[in-house]
mmCIF file of N, CA and C in Angstrom:
data_model
loop_
_atom_site.group_PDB
_atom_site.id
_atom_site.type_symbol
_atom_site.label_atom_id
_atom_site.label_comp_id
_atom_site.label_asym_id
_atom_site.label_seq_id
_atom_site.Cartn_x
_atom_site.Cartn_y
_atom_site.Cartn_z
ATOM 1 N N UNK A 1 89.824 121.457 85.089
ATOM 2 C CA UNK A 1 90.771 122.527 85.374
ATOM 3 C C UNK A 1 92.055 122.134 84.810
ATOM 4 N N UNK A 2 92.648 122.903 83.887
ATOM 5 C CA UNK A 2 93.942 122.578 83.253
ATOM 6 C C UNK A 2 95.053 122.529 84.317
ATOM 7 N N UNK A 3 95.909 121.522 84.246
ATOM 8 C CA UNK A 3 97.098 121.391 85.100
ATOM 9 C C UNK A 3 96.751 120.907 86.512
ATOM 10 N N UNK A 4 95.455 120.620 86.782
ATOM 11 C CA UNK A 4 95.096 120.145 88.093
ATOM 12 C C UNK A 4 95.592 118.657 88.256
ATOM 13 N N UNK A 5 96.073 118.393 89.383
ATOM 14 C CA UNK A 5 96.540 117.025 89.736
ATOM 15 C C UNK A 5 95.503 116.396 90.629
ATOM 16 N N UNK A 6 95.085 115.182 90.218
ATOM 17 C CA UNK A 6 94.136 114.443 91.045
ATOM 18 C C UNK A 6 94.866 113.809 92.265
ATOM 19 N N UNK A 7 94.335 113.987 93.455
ATOM 20 C CA UNK A 7 94.893 113.437 94.641
ATOM 21 C C UNK A 7 94.530 111.954 94.665
ATOM 22 N N UNK A 8 95.515 111.094 94.777
ATOM 23 C CA UNK A 8 95.290 109.627 94.840
ATOM 24 C C UNK A 8 94.452 109.290 96.118
ATOM 25 N N UNK A 9 93.460 108.305 95.893
ATOM 26 C CA UNK A 9 92.742 107.817 97.023
ATOM 27 C C UNK A 9 93.187 106.402 97.336
ATOM 28 N N UNK A 10 92.766 105.943 98.460
ATOM 29 C CA UNK A 10 93.060 104.549 98.902
ATOM 30 C C UNK A 10 92.408 103.632 97.966
ATOM 31 N N UNK A 11 91.133 103.803 97.674
ATOM 32 C CA UNK A 11 90.396 102.909 96.755
ATOM 33 C C UNK A 11 90.965 102.943 95.381
ATOM 34 N N UNK A 12 91.317 104.103 94.837
ATOM 35 C CA UNK A 12 91.912 104.185 93.517
ATOM 36 C C UNK A 12 93.282 103.511 93.404
ATOM 37 N N UNK A 13 94.023 103.614 94.483
ATOM 38 C CA UNK A 13 95.392 102.999 94.538
ATOM 39 C C UNK A 13 95.218 101.438 94.580
ATOM 40 N N UNK A 14 94.261 101.037 95.377
ATOM 41 C CA UNK A 14 93.943 99.542 95.376
ATOM 42 C C UNK A 14 93.583 99.062 94.087
ATOM 43 N N UNK A 15 92.790 99.790 93.390
ATOM 44 C CA UNK A 15 92.312 99.384 92.006
ATOM 45 C C UNK A 15 93.510 99.258 91.058
ATOM 46 N N UNK A 16 94.386 100.284 91.142
ATOM 47 C CA UNK A 16 95.480 100.312 90.248
ATOM 48 C C UNK A 16 96.498 99.136 90.574
ATOM 49 N N UNK A 17 96.671 98.877 91.894
ATOM 50 C CA UNK A 17 97.563 97.765 92.214
ATOM 51 C C UNK A 17 96.938 96.389 91.767
ATOM 52 N N UNK A 18 95.602 96.307 91.906
ATOM 53 C CA UNK A 18 94.965 95.143 91.453
ATOM 54 C C UNK A 18 95.169 94.884 89.863
ATOM 55 N N UNK A 19 95.078 95.964 89.103
ATOM 56 C CA UNK A 19 95.329 95.896 87.691
ATOM 57 C C UNK A 19 96.760 95.437 87.375
ATOM 58 N N UNK A 20 97.685 95.727 88.303
ATOM 59 C CA UNK A 20 99.041 95.312 88.173
ATOM 60 C C UNK A 20 99.368 93.984 88.804
ATOM 61 N N UNK A 21 98.329 93.230 89.245
ATOM 62 C CA UNK A 21 98.550 91.853 89.786
ATOM 63 C C UNK A 21 98.523 91.691 91.217
ATOM 64 N N UNK A 22 98.292 92.750 91.981
ATOM 65 C CA UNK A 22 98.186 92.650 93.414
ATOM 66 C C UNK A 22 96.686 92.411 93.825
ATOM 67 N N UNK A 23 96.267 91.216 93.549
ATOM 68 C CA UNK A 23 94.803 90.896 93.660
ATOM 69 C C UNK A 23 94.403 90.324 94.929
ATOM 70 N N UNK A 24 95.340 89.671 95.702
ATOM 71 C CA UNK A 24 94.948 89.122 97.016
ATOM 72 C C UNK A 24 94.715 90.164 98.012
ATOM 73 N N UNK A 25 93.810 89.932 98.963
ATOM 74 C CA UNK A 25 93.672 90.792 100.126
ATOM 75 C C UNK A 25 94.243 90.082 101.310
ATOM 76 N N UNK A 26 95.225 90.742 101.915
ATOM 77 C CA UNK A 26 95.854 90.155 103.094
ATOM 78 C C UNK A 26 95.338 90.734 104.315
ATOM 79 N N UNK A 27 95.348 89.896 105.403
ATOM 80 C CA UNK A 27 95.045 90.336 106.768
ATOM 81 C C UNK A 27 96.107 89.760 107.747
ATOM 82 N N UNK A 28 96.267 90.332 108.850
ATOM 83 C CA UNK A 28 97.209 89.786 109.804
ATOM 84 C C UNK A 28 96.492 88.986 110.857
ATOM 85 N N UNK A 29 96.887 87.754 111.078
ATOM 86 C CA UNK A 29 96.251 86.835 112.055
ATOM 87 C C UNK A 29 97.330 86.144 112.830
ATOM 88 N N UNK A 30 97.349 86.326 114.150
ATOM 89 C CA UNK A 30 98.262 85.672 115.042
ATOM 90 C C UNK A 30 99.727 85.928 114.561
ATOM 91 N N UNK A 31 100.050 87.157 114.218
ATOM 92 C CA UNK A 31 101.446 87.497 113.871
ATOM 93 C C UNK A 31 101.900 87.052 112.489
ATOM 94 N N UNK A 32 100.979 86.474 111.650
ATOM 95 C CA UNK A 32 101.324 86.059 110.315
ATOM 96 C C UNK A 32 100.372 86.653 109.343
ATOM 97 N N UNK A 33 100.832 86.753 108.071
ATOM 98 C CA UNK A 33 100.031 87.282 106.956
ATOM 99 C C UNK A 33 99.117 86.233 106.480
ATOM 100 N N UNK A 34 97.864 86.486 106.402
ATOM 101 C CA UNK A 34 96.901 85.481 105.851
ATOM 102 C C UNK A 34 96.254 86.031 104.587
ATOM 103 N N UNK A 35 96.232 85.262 103.520
ATOM 104 C CA UNK A 35 95.596 85.598 102.335
ATOM 105 C C UNK A 35 94.086 85.309 102.535
ATOM 106 N N UNK A 36 93.335 86.407 102.492
ATOM 107 C CA UNK A 36 91.867 86.263 102.835
ATOM 108 C C UNK A 36 91.111 85.381 101.765
ATOM 109 N N UNK A 37 91.522 85.429 100.521
ATOM 110 C CA UNK A 37 90.807 84.635 99.484
ATOM 111 C C UNK A 37 91.221 83.156 99.549
ATOM 112 N N UNK A 38 92.495 82.873 99.612
ATOM 113 C CA UNK A 38 92.990 81.503 99.567
ATOM 114 C C UNK A 38 93.205 80.837 100.868
ATOM 115 N N UNK A 39 93.318 81.646 101.925
ATOM 116 C CA UNK A 39 93.542 81.119 103.305
ATOM 117 C C UNK A 39 94.971 80.786 103.597
ATOM 118 N N UNK A 40 95.871 80.962 102.582
ATOM 119 C CA UNK A 40 97.266 80.663 102.861
ATOM 120 C C UNK A 40 97.851 81.579 103.857
ATOM 121 N N UNK A 41 98.864 81.093 104.656
ATOM 122 C CA UNK A 41 99.437 81.822 105.722
ATOM 123 C C UNK A 41 100.953 81.979 105.485
ATOM 124 N N UNK A 42 101.526 83.228 105.741
ATOM 125 C CA UNK A 42 102.950 83.451 105.474
ATOM 126 C C UNK A 42 103.541 84.096 106.646
ATOM 127 N N UNK A 43 104.690 83.574 107.129
ATOM 128 C CA UNK A 43 105.447 84.309 108.176
ATOM 129 C C UNK A 43 106.162 85.470 107.528
ATOM 130 N N UNK A 44 106.706 86.429 108.278
ATOM 131 C CA UNK A 44 107.374 87.636 107.784
ATOM 132 C C UNK A 44 108.535 87.272 106.843
ATOM 133 N N UNK A 45 109.206 86.224 107.077
ATOM 134 C CA UNK A 45 110.437 85.964 106.272
ATOM 135 C C UNK A 45 110.059 85.442 104.849
ATOM 136 N N UNK A 46 108.781 85.262 104.578
ATOM 137 C CA UNK A 46 108.310 84.807 103.248
ATOM 138 C C UNK A 46 107.601 85.942 102.502
ATOM 139 N N UNK A 47 107.708 87.176 103.037
ATOM 140 C CA UNK A 47 106.989 88.307 102.477
ATOM 141 C C UNK A 47 107.942 89.478 102.201
ATOM 142 N N UNK A 48 107.685 90.096 101.073
ATOM 143 C CA UNK A 48 108.464 91.319 100.729
ATOM 144 C C UNK A 48 107.488 92.450 100.447
ATOM 145 N N UNK A 49 107.917 93.659 100.770
ATOM 146 C CA UNK A 49 107.142 94.953 100.411
ATOM 147 C C UNK A 49 107.605 95.316 99.060
ATOM 148 N N UNK A 50 106.717 95.286 98.115
ATOM 149 C CA UNK A 50 107.079 95.794 96.771
ATOM 150 C C UNK A 50 107.052 97.344 96.709
ATOM 151 N N UNK A 51 106.005 97.878 97.395
ATOM 152 C CA UNK A 51 105.824 99.310 97.465
ATOM 153 C C UNK A 51 104.795 99.579 98.532
ATOM 154 N N UNK A 52 104.784 100.827 98.969
ATOM 155 C CA UNK A 52 103.735 101.221 99.863
ATOM 156 C C UNK A 52 103.327 102.650 99.607
ATOM 157 N N UNK A 53 102.070 103.003 100.061
ATOM 158 C CA UNK A 53 101.463 104.321 99.750
ATOM 159 C C UNK A 53 100.873 104.830 101.072
ATOM 160 N N UNK A 54 101.205 106.077 101.392
ATOM 161 C CA UNK A 54 100.620 106.670 102.621
ATOM 162 C C UNK A 54 99.549 107.708 102.119
ATOM 163 N N UNK A 55 98.481 107.725 102.822
ATOM 164 C CA UNK A 55 97.324 108.631 102.559
ATOM 165 C C UNK A 55 97.107 109.472 103.807
ATOM 166 N N UNK A 56 97.077 110.691 103.619
ATOM 167 C CA UNK A 56 96.780 111.661 104.746
ATOM 168 C C UNK A 56 95.476 112.317 104.466
ATOM 169 N N UNK A 57 94.590 112.312 105.470
ATOM 170 C CA UNK A 57 93.356 112.963 105.327
ATOM 171 C C UNK A 57 93.471 114.500 105.124
ATOM 172 N N UNK A 58 92.867 114.985 104.073
ATOM 173 C CA UNK A 58 92.993 116.417 103.800
ATOM 174 C C UNK A 58 92.259 117.239 104.896
ATOM 175 N N UNK A 59 91.093 116.815 105.274
ATOM 176 C CA UNK A 59 90.396 117.605 106.254
ATOM 177 C C UNK A 59 90.251 116.910 107.623
ATOM 178 N N UNK A 60 90.649 115.650 107.701
ATOM 179 C CA UNK A 60 90.404 114.840 108.869
ATOM 180 C C UNK A 60 91.630 114.013 109.184
ATOM 181 N N UNK A 61 92.406 114.291 110.252
ATOM 182 C CA UNK A 61 93.577 113.485 110.549
ATOM 183 C C UNK A 61 93.244 111.959 110.777
ATOM 184 N N UNK A 62 91.960 111.737 111.111
ATOM 185 C CA UNK A 62 91.572 110.327 111.312
ATOM 186 C C UNK A 62 91.580 109.491 109.997
ATOM 187 N N UNK A 63 91.703 110.182 108.844
ATOM 188 C CA UNK A 63 91.613 109.508 107.573
ATOM 189 C C UNK A 63 93.048 109.083 107.056
ATOM 190 N N UNK A 64 93.963 109.008 107.908
ATOM 191 C CA UNK A 64 95.307 108.636 107.528
ATOM 192 C C UNK A 64 95.352 107.117 107.454
ATOM 193 N N UNK A 65 96.034 106.629 106.337
ATOM 194 C CA UNK A 65 96.118 105.176 106.113
ATOM 195 C C UNK A 65 97.439 104.878 105.354
ATOM 196 N N UNK A 66 97.906 103.657 105.450
ATOM 197 C CA UNK A 66 98.971 103.190 104.633
ATOM 198 C C UNK A 66 98.539 101.845 103.957
ATOM 199 N N UNK A 67 98.957 101.781 102.709
ATOM 200 C CA UNK A 67 98.621 100.568 101.883
ATOM 201 C C UNK A 67 99.913 99.951 101.408
ATOM 202 N N UNK A 68 100.093 98.657 101.794
ATOM 203 C CA UNK A 68 101.230 97.897 101.395
ATOM 204 C C UNK A 68 100.930 97.035 100.207
ATOM 205 N N UNK A 69 101.742 97.053 99.187
ATOM 206 C CA UNK A 69 101.697 96.088 98.084
ATOM 207 C C UNK A 69 102.795 95.016 98.431
ATOM 208 N N UNK A 70 102.275 93.807 98.639
ATOM 209 C CA UNK A 70 103.175 92.725 99.128
ATOM 210 C C UNK A 70 103.263 91.516 98.141
ATOM 211 N N UNK A 71 104.421 90.905 98.219
ATOM 212 C CA UNK A 71 104.633 89.653 97.386
ATOM 213 C C UNK A 71 105.246 88.613 98.283
ATOM 214 N N UNK A 72 104.696 87.425 98.215
ATOM 215 C CA UNK A 72 105.218 86.311 98.983
ATOM 216 C C UNK A 72 106.243 85.552 98.118
ATOM 217 N N UNK A 73 107.113 84.801 98.774
ATOM 218 C CA UNK A 73 108.111 83.975 98.072
ATOM 219 C C UNK A 73 107.490 83.050 97.085
ATOM 220 N N UNK A 74 106.260 82.645 97.343
ATOM 221 C CA UNK A 74 105.584 81.719 96.382
ATOM 222 C C UNK A 74 105.029 82.479 95.196
ATOM 223 N N UNK A 75 105.110 83.887 95.246
ATOM 224 C CA UNK A 75 104.661 84.659 94.095
ATOM 225 C C UNK A 75 103.231 85.241 94.233
ATOM 226 N N UNK A 76 102.585 84.959 95.346
ATOM 227 C CA UNK A 76 101.259 85.569 95.591
ATOM 228 C C UNK A 76 101.449 87.064 95.919
ATOM 229 N N UNK A 77 100.659 87.856 95.184
ATOM 230 C CA UNK A 77 100.742 89.321 95.318
ATOM 231 C C UNK A 77 99.378 89.886 95.765
ATOM 232 N N UNK A 78 99.471 90.799 96.726
ATOM 233 C CA UNK A 78 98.281 91.428 97.160
ATOM 234 C C UNK A 78 98.536 92.644 98.133
ATOM 235 N N UNK A 79 97.484 93.163 98.720
ATOM 236 C CA UNK A 79 97.626 94.366 99.519
ATOM 237 C C UNK A 79 97.152 94.165 100.959
ATOM 238 N N UNK A 80 97.783 94.961 101.787
ATOM 239 C CA UNK A 80 97.352 95.082 103.247
ATOM 240 C C UNK A 80 97.238 96.502 103.630
ATOM 241 N N UNK A 81 96.109 96.887 104.096
ATOM 242 C CA UNK A 81 95.856 98.287 104.529
ATOM 243 C C UNK A 81 95.879 98.426 106.020
ATOM 244 N N UNK A 82 96.400 99.528 106.498
ATOM 245 C CA UNK A 82 96.377 99.790 107.958
ATOM 246 C C UNK A 82 96.129 101.278 108.209
ATOM 247 N N UNK A 83 95.722 101.607 109.337
ATOM 248 C CA UNK A 83 95.611 103.056 109.675
ATOM 249 C C UNK A 83 97.084 103.512 109.819
ATOM 250 N N UNK A 84 97.208 104.827 109.778
ATOM 251 C CA UNK A 84 98.540 105.428 109.913
ATOM 252 C C UNK A 84 98.478 106.430 111.047
ATOM 253 N N UNK A 85 99.490 106.444 111.844
ATOM 254 C CA UNK A 85 99.538 107.352 113.021
ATOM 255 C C UNK A 85 98.982 106.701 114.240
ATOM 256 N N UNK A 86 98.265 107.456 115.075
ATOM 257 C CA UNK A 86 97.809 107.044 116.367
ATOM 258 C C UNK A 86 96.901 105.819 116.299
ATOM 259 N N UNK A 87 96.142 105.615 115.168
ATOM 260 C CA UNK A 87 95.222 104.541 115.038
ATOM 261 C C UNK A 87 95.801 103.266 114.365
ATOM 262 N N UNK A 88 97.080 103.340 114.086
ATOM 263 C CA UNK A 88 97.717 102.161 113.437
ATOM 264 C C UNK A 88 97.708 100.943 114.330
ATOM 265 N N UNK A 89 97.561 99.756 113.742
ATOM 266 C CA UNK A 89 97.557 98.492 114.488
ATOM 267 C C UNK A 89 98.947 98.146 114.803
ATOM 268 N N UNK A 90 99.306 98.125 116.063
ATOM 269 C CA UNK A 90 100.731 97.887 116.488
ATOM 270 C C UNK A 90 101.151 96.439 115.957
ATOM 271 N N UNK A 91 100.310 95.528 115.837
ATOM 272 C CA UNK A 91 100.634 94.251 115.303
ATOM 273 C C UNK A 91 101.063 94.296 113.853
ATOM 274 N N UNK A 92 100.440 95.127 113.078
ATOM 275 C CA UNK A 92 100.797 95.247 111.692
ATOM 276 C C UNK A 92 102.188 95.962 111.565
ATOM 277 N N UNK A 93 102.410 96.991 112.363
ATOM 278 C CA UNK A 93 103.628 97.667 112.444
ATOM 279 C C UNK A 93 104.842 96.760 112.752
ATOM 280 N N UNK A 94 104.563 95.886 113.830
ATOM 281 C CA UNK A 94 105.626 94.984 114.250
ATOM 282 C C UNK A 94 105.856 93.952 113.096
ATOM 283 N N UNK A 95 104.882 93.435 112.503
ATOM 284 C CA UNK A 95 105.056 92.555 111.387
ATOM 285 C C UNK A 95 105.845 93.095 110.286
ATOM 286 N N UNK A 96 105.454 94.376 109.852
ATOM 287 C CA UNK A 96 106.175 95.028 108.765
ATOM 288 C C UNK A 96 107.645 95.236 109.101
ATOM 289 N N UNK A 97 107.959 95.567 110.327
ATOM 290 C CA UNK A 97 109.367 95.732 110.706
ATOM 291 C C UNK A 97 110.111 94.372 110.543
ATOM 292 N N UNK A 98 109.473 93.279 110.877
ATOM 293 C CA UNK A 98 110.059 92.006 110.679
ATOM 294 C C UNK A 98 110.254 91.719 109.177
ATOM 295 N N UNK A 99 109.322 92.081 108.329
ATOM 296 C CA UNK A 99 109.374 91.861 106.956
ATOM 297 C C UNK A 99 110.611 92.634 106.363
ATOM 298 N N UNK A 100 110.738 93.895 106.754
ATOM 299 C CA UNK A 100 111.845 94.731 106.270
ATOM 300 C C UNK A 100 113.175 94.238 106.741
ATOM 301 N N UNK A 101 113.258 93.913 107.977
ATOM 302 C CA UNK A 101 114.590 93.468 108.543
ATOM 303 C C UNK A 101 114.984 92.096 108.058
ATOM 304 N N UNK A 102 113.959 91.224 107.742
ATOM 305 C CA UNK A 102 114.296 89.875 107.332
ATOM 306 C C UNK A 102 114.357 89.678 105.876
ATOM 307 N N UNK A 103 113.992 90.674 105.054
ATOM 308 C CA UNK A 103 113.861 90.501 103.609
ATOM 309 C C UNK A 103 115.230 90.599 102.990
ATOM 310 N N UNK A 104 115.386 89.855 101.983
ATOM 311 C CA UNK A 104 116.606 89.986 101.034
ATOM 312 C C UNK A 104 116.066 90.467 99.769
ATOM 313 N N UNK A 105 116.905 91.350 99.134
ATOM 314 C CA UNK A 105 116.569 91.923 97.822
ATOM 315 C C UNK A 105 116.561 90.887 96.782
ATOM 316 N N UNK A 106 115.381 90.829 96.007
ATOM 317 C CA UNK A 106 115.268 89.868 94.940
ATOM 318 C C UNK A 106 115.290 90.645 93.606
ATOM 319 N N UNK A 107 115.865 90.095 92.601
ATOM 320 C CA UNK A 107 115.885 90.794 91.355
ATOM 321 C C UNK A 107 114.539 91.129 90.858
ATOM 322 N N UNK A 108 114.269 92.286 90.379
ATOM 323 C CA UNK A 108 112.940 92.702 89.835
ATOM 324 C C UNK A 108 111.977 93.121 90.874
ATOM 325 N N UNK A 109 112.301 93.086 92.148
ATOM 326 C CA UNK A 109 111.355 93.461 93.173
ATOM 327 C C UNK A 109 111.954 94.603 93.945
ATOM 328 N N UNK A 110 111.310 95.797 94.003
ATOM 329 C CA UNK A 110 111.769 96.859 94.798
ATOM 330 C C UNK A 110 111.011 96.920 96.087
ATOM 331 N N UNK A 111 111.758 97.377 97.100
ATOM 332 C CA UNK A 111 111.114 97.483 98.499
ATOM 333 C C UNK A 111 111.066 98.904 98.907
ATOM 334 N N UNK A 112 109.983 99.321 99.542
ATOM 335 C CA UNK A 112 109.978 100.627 100.193
ATOM 336 C C UNK A 112 110.649 100.590 101.501
ATOM 337 N N UNK A 113 111.078 101.743 101.971
ATOM 338 C CA UNK A 113 111.734 101.755 103.303
ATOM 339 C C UNK A 113 110.764 102.414 104.249
ATOM 340 N N UNK A 114 110.685 101.791 105.375
ATOM 341 C CA UNK A 114 109.773 102.317 106.439
ATOM 342 C C UNK A 114 110.678 103.134 107.383
ATOM 343 N N UNK A 115 110.187 104.297 107.779
ATOM 344 C CA UNK A 115 110.995 105.090 108.742
ATOM 345 C C UNK A 115 110.325 105.143 110.016
#
């Protein structure tokens, strides 16, 4: 269909970020960010949000998610996904607020704003 715009998906965005170097998969463990592949652990003050993407379910509000593209001070880059809205993990939200409030702008790294 000419002029049709493809709606970005969570999986497609994760693939695009991986192509851009965000290859690590992060999880939150005991209030710290853990790199699933390497096992390295990072407190909030060692993490910056490069960008984030929100996904809203077209037909199902339960399909809402947010994907964070993160970079650590050591240069490790990866993603962390969470539900968005009522199903969001409060621990992830609290950690991300710490990241935003404790981050300093670094040249060449842009940060998204969380509202």
